[in-house]
PDB file of C-alpha atoms in Angstrom:
ATOM      1  CA  MET A1016     -11.777 -39.513 -35.264  1.00  0.00           C
ATOM      2  CA  ASN A1017     -10.661 -37.376 -32.343  1.00  0.00           C
ATOM      3  CA  SER A1018      -9.330 -33.980 -33.461  1.00  0.00           C
ATOM      4  CA  HIS A1019      -7.807 -33.120 -30.061  1.00  0.00           C
ATOM      5  CA  LYS A1020      -4.103 -33.708 -29.598  1.00  0.00           C
ATOM      6  CA  PRO A1021      -2.926 -35.011 -26.218  1.00  0.00           C
ATOM      7  CA  ILE A1022      -1.154 -32.450 -24.030  1.00  0.00           C
ATOM      8  CA  SER A1023       2.454 -33.299 -23.393  1.00  0.00           C
ATOM      9  CA  CYS A1024       3.268 -34.349 -19.838  1.00  0.00           C
ATOM     10  CA  SER A1025       6.330 -32.084 -19.807  1.00  0.00           C
ATOM     11  CA  LEU A1026       4.118 -29.125 -20.741  1.00  0.00           C
ATOM     12  CA  LEU A1027       1.854 -29.863 -17.780  1.00  0.00           C
ATOM     13  CA  ILE A1028       4.820 -30.127 -15.406  1.00  0.00           C
ATOM     14  CA  MET A1029       6.307 -26.876 -16.705  1.00  0.00           C
ATOM     15  CA  GLY A1030       2.961 -25.112 -16.259  1.00  0.00           C
ATOM     16  CA  PHE A1031       2.663 -26.449 -12.713  1.00  0.00           C
ATOM     17  CA  PHE A1032       6.103 -25.128 -11.728  1.00  0.00           C
ATOM     18  CA  CYS A1033       5.428 -21.731 -13.302  1.00  0.00           C
ATOM     19  CA  LEU A1034       2.157 -21.442 -11.383  1.00  0.00           C
ATOM     20  CA  SER A1035       3.851 -22.626  -8.185  1.00  0.00           C
ATOM     21  CA  GLY A1036       6.505 -19.919  -8.578  1.00  0.00           C
ATOM     22  CA  LEU A1037       3.801 -17.276  -8.786  1.00  0.00           C
ATOM     23  CA  LEU A1038       2.174 -18.564  -5.622  1.00  0.00           C
ATOM     24  CA  LEU A1039       5.416 -18.901  -3.645  1.00  0.00           C
ATOM     25  CA  PHE A1040       6.753 -15.424  -4.415  1.00  0.00           C
ATOM     26  CA  PRO A1041       3.771 -13.058  -4.320  1.00  0.00           C
ATOM     27  CA  THR A1042       5.678  -9.949  -3.134  1.00  0.00           C
ATOM     28  CA  ILE A1043       8.232  -9.687  -5.946  1.00  0.00           C
ATOM     29  CA  GLY A1044       7.891  -6.344  -7.676  1.00  0.00           C
ATOM     30  CA  ARG A1045       5.360  -4.893  -5.236  1.00  0.00           C
ATOM     31  CA  GLY A1046       7.607  -2.591  -3.244  1.00  0.00           C
ATOM     32  CA  GLN A1047      11.030  -1.454  -2.296  1.00  0.00           C
ATOM     33  CA  GLU A1048      12.954  -3.196   0.454  1.00  0.00           C
ATOM     34  CA  ILE A1049      14.190  -0.939   3.238  1.00  0.00           C
ATOM     35  CA  THR A1050      17.240  -2.210   5.103  1.00  0.00           C
ATOM     36  CA  GLY A1051      19.369  -0.528   7.709  1.00  0.00           C
ATOM     37  CA  LYS A1052      20.834  -0.619  11.172  1.00  0.00           C
ATOM     38  CA  ILE A1053      19.699   1.150  14.330  1.00  0.00           C
ATOM     39  CA  ILE A1054      22.679   2.383  16.353  1.00  0.00           C
ATOM     40  CA  ASP A1055      23.246   4.301  19.558  1.00  0.00           C
ATOM     41  CA  GLY A1056      25.635   7.223  20.153  1.00  0.00           C
ATOM     42  CA  GLU A1057      28.604   4.825  20.323  1.00  0.00           C
ATOM     43  CA  ASN A1058      27.766   3.078  17.005  1.00  0.00           C
ATOM     44  CA  ALA A1059      26.578  -0.074  18.800  1.00  0.00           C
ATOM     45  CA  GLY A1060      23.585  -1.834  17.255  1.00  0.00           C
ATOM     46  CA  ILE A1061      20.347  -1.665  19.241  1.00  0.00           C
ATOM     47  CA  PRO A1062      18.701  -5.091  19.426  1.00  0.00           C
ATOM     48  CA  PHE A1063      14.933  -5.567  19.240  1.00  0.00           C
ATOM     49  CA  ALA A1064      14.069  -1.928  18.467  1.00  0.00           C
ATOM     50  CA  ASN A1065      10.627  -1.379  16.944  1.00  0.00           C
ATOM     51  CA  ILE A1066      10.512  -0.323  13.281  1.00  0.00           C
ATOM     52  CA  VAL A1067       7.115   0.870  12.067  1.00  0.00           C
ATOM     53  CA  LEU A1068       5.985   2.165   8.669  1.00  0.00           C
ATOM     54  CA  LEU A1069       3.333   4.883   8.802  1.00  0.00           C
ATOM     55  CA  SER A1070       1.341   6.722   6.156  1.00  0.00           C
ATOM     56  CA  ARG A1071       1.396  10.555   5.917  1.00  0.00           C
ATOM     57  CA  ASP A1072      -1.546  10.737   8.335  1.00  0.00           C
ATOM     58  CA  SER A1073       0.304   8.438  10.811  1.00  0.00           C
ATOM     59  CA  THR A1074      -1.831   5.375  10.078  1.00  0.00           C
ATOM     60  CA  PHE A1075      -0.011   2.146  10.938  1.00  0.00           C
ATOM     61  CA  ILE A1076       0.958   0.137   7.841  1.00  0.00           C
ATOM     62  CA  LYS A1077       3.346  -2.568   9.079  1.00  0.00           C
ATOM     63  CA  GLY A1078       6.179  -3.130  11.506  1.00  0.00           C
ATOM     64  CA  THR A1079       9.146  -5.276  12.458  1.00  0.00           C
ATOM     65  CA  THR A1080      11.933  -5.414  15.047  1.00  0.00           C
ATOM     66  CA  THR A1081      15.686  -5.219  14.690  1.00  0.00           C
ATOM     67  CA  ALA A1082      17.900  -8.272  14.966  1.00  0.00           C
ATOM     68  CA  ALA A1083      20.382  -8.743  17.810  1.00  0.00           C
ATOM     69  CA  ASP A1084      22.957  -6.609  15.930  1.00  0.00           C
ATOM     70  CA  GLY A1085      20.480  -3.756  15.291  1.00  0.00           C
ATOM     71  CA  SER A1086      19.897  -4.569  11.612  1.00  0.00           C
ATOM     72  CA  PHE A1087      16.436  -4.652  10.049  1.00  0.00           C
ATOM     73  CA  MET A1088      14.610  -5.240   6.773  1.00  0.00           C
ATOM     74  CA  ILE A1089      11.066  -4.236   5.902  1.00  0.00           C
ATOM     75  CA  ASN A1090       9.267  -4.047   2.569  1.00  0.00           C
ATOM     76  CA  LYS A1091       8.085  -0.522   1.852  1.00  0.00           C
ATOM     77  CA  ALA A1092       4.393  -0.286   1.126  1.00  0.00           C
ATOM     78  CA  LYS A1093       3.144   2.008  -1.622  1.00  0.00           C
ATOM     79  CA  ASN A1094       1.641   4.557   0.784  1.00  0.00           C
ATOM     80  CA  ALA A1095       4.435   4.446   3.410  1.00  0.00           C
ATOM     81  CA  ALA A1096       5.902   7.876   4.122  1.00  0.00           C
ATOM     82  CA  ILE A1097       7.309   7.745   7.669  1.00  0.00           C
ATOM     83  CA  LEU A1098       9.588   5.290   9.445  1.00  0.00           C
ATOM     84  CA  ARG A1099       9.213   5.324  13.246  1.00  0.00           C
ATOM     85  CA  VAL A1100      12.002   3.846  15.375  1.00  0.00           C
ATOM     86  CA  SER A1101      11.506   3.248  19.072  1.00  0.00           C
ATOM     87  CA  SER A1102      13.217   1.287  21.813  1.00  0.00           C
ATOM     88  CA  ILE A1103      13.089   1.340  25.614  1.00  0.00           C
ATOM     89  CA  GLY A1104      15.578   3.862  26.980  1.00  0.00           C
ATOM     90  CA  TYR A1105      15.819   5.853  23.712  1.00  0.00           C
ATOM     91  CA  SER A1106      13.864   8.731  22.196  1.00  0.00           C
ATOM     92  CA  THR A1107      11.429   7.801  19.438  1.00  0.00           C
ATOM     93  CA  THR A1108      12.751   8.861  16.035  1.00  0.00           C
ATOM     94  CA  TYR A1109      10.633   9.678  12.973  1.00  0.00           C
ATOM     95  CA  LEU A1110      12.126   9.717   9.475  1.00  0.00           C
ATOM     96  CA  ASP A1111      10.544  10.881   6.230  1.00  0.00           C
ATOM     97  CA  ILE A1112      11.257   8.000   3.858  1.00  0.00           C
ATOM     98  CA  ALA A1113       9.465   9.270   0.765  1.00  0.00           C
ATOM     99  CA  GLU A1114      12.676  10.124  -1.088  1.00  0.00           C
ATOM    100  CA  LYS A1115      15.525   9.001   1.160  1.00  0.00           C
ATOM    101  CA  GLU A1116      17.799   6.002   1.214  1.00  0.00           C
ATOM    102  CA  ILE A1117      18.283   4.662   4.729  1.00  0.00           C
ATOM    103  CA  THR A1118      21.413   2.863   5.880  1.00  0.00           C
ATOM    104  CA  LYS A1119      22.049   3.798   9.532  1.00  0.00           C
ATOM    105  CA  ILE A1120      19.715   5.491  11.989  1.00  0.00           C
ATOM    106  CA  SER A1121      21.188   6.873  15.183  1.00  0.00           C
ATOM    107  CA  VAL A1122      18.919   7.178  18.223  1.00  0.00           C
ATOM    108  CA  LYS A1123      19.522   8.982  21.519  1.00  0.00           C
TER     109      LYS A1123
END
């Protein structure tokens, strides 16, 4: 007599989808999302500006570029402390992001 009970097919399917969800969304809960818009002196968005996260000792962590309207989104890494914004024709701007909320960054 076999003492093992068969595993329900629905239980296997449910387990598969739970595991798939963990594999598809690995960054949930790992960091804070930083969003904002890079603007010039006339409040116009600056397209394709470089956005870079740096550590306190200026080590590169990760980067992105702004969209055509100047907006950007980047996930903040645990050790990120500085946000560097640069674009051709504008001065490079450094922001301390340790305790600030960023919405708009004006560059000159």
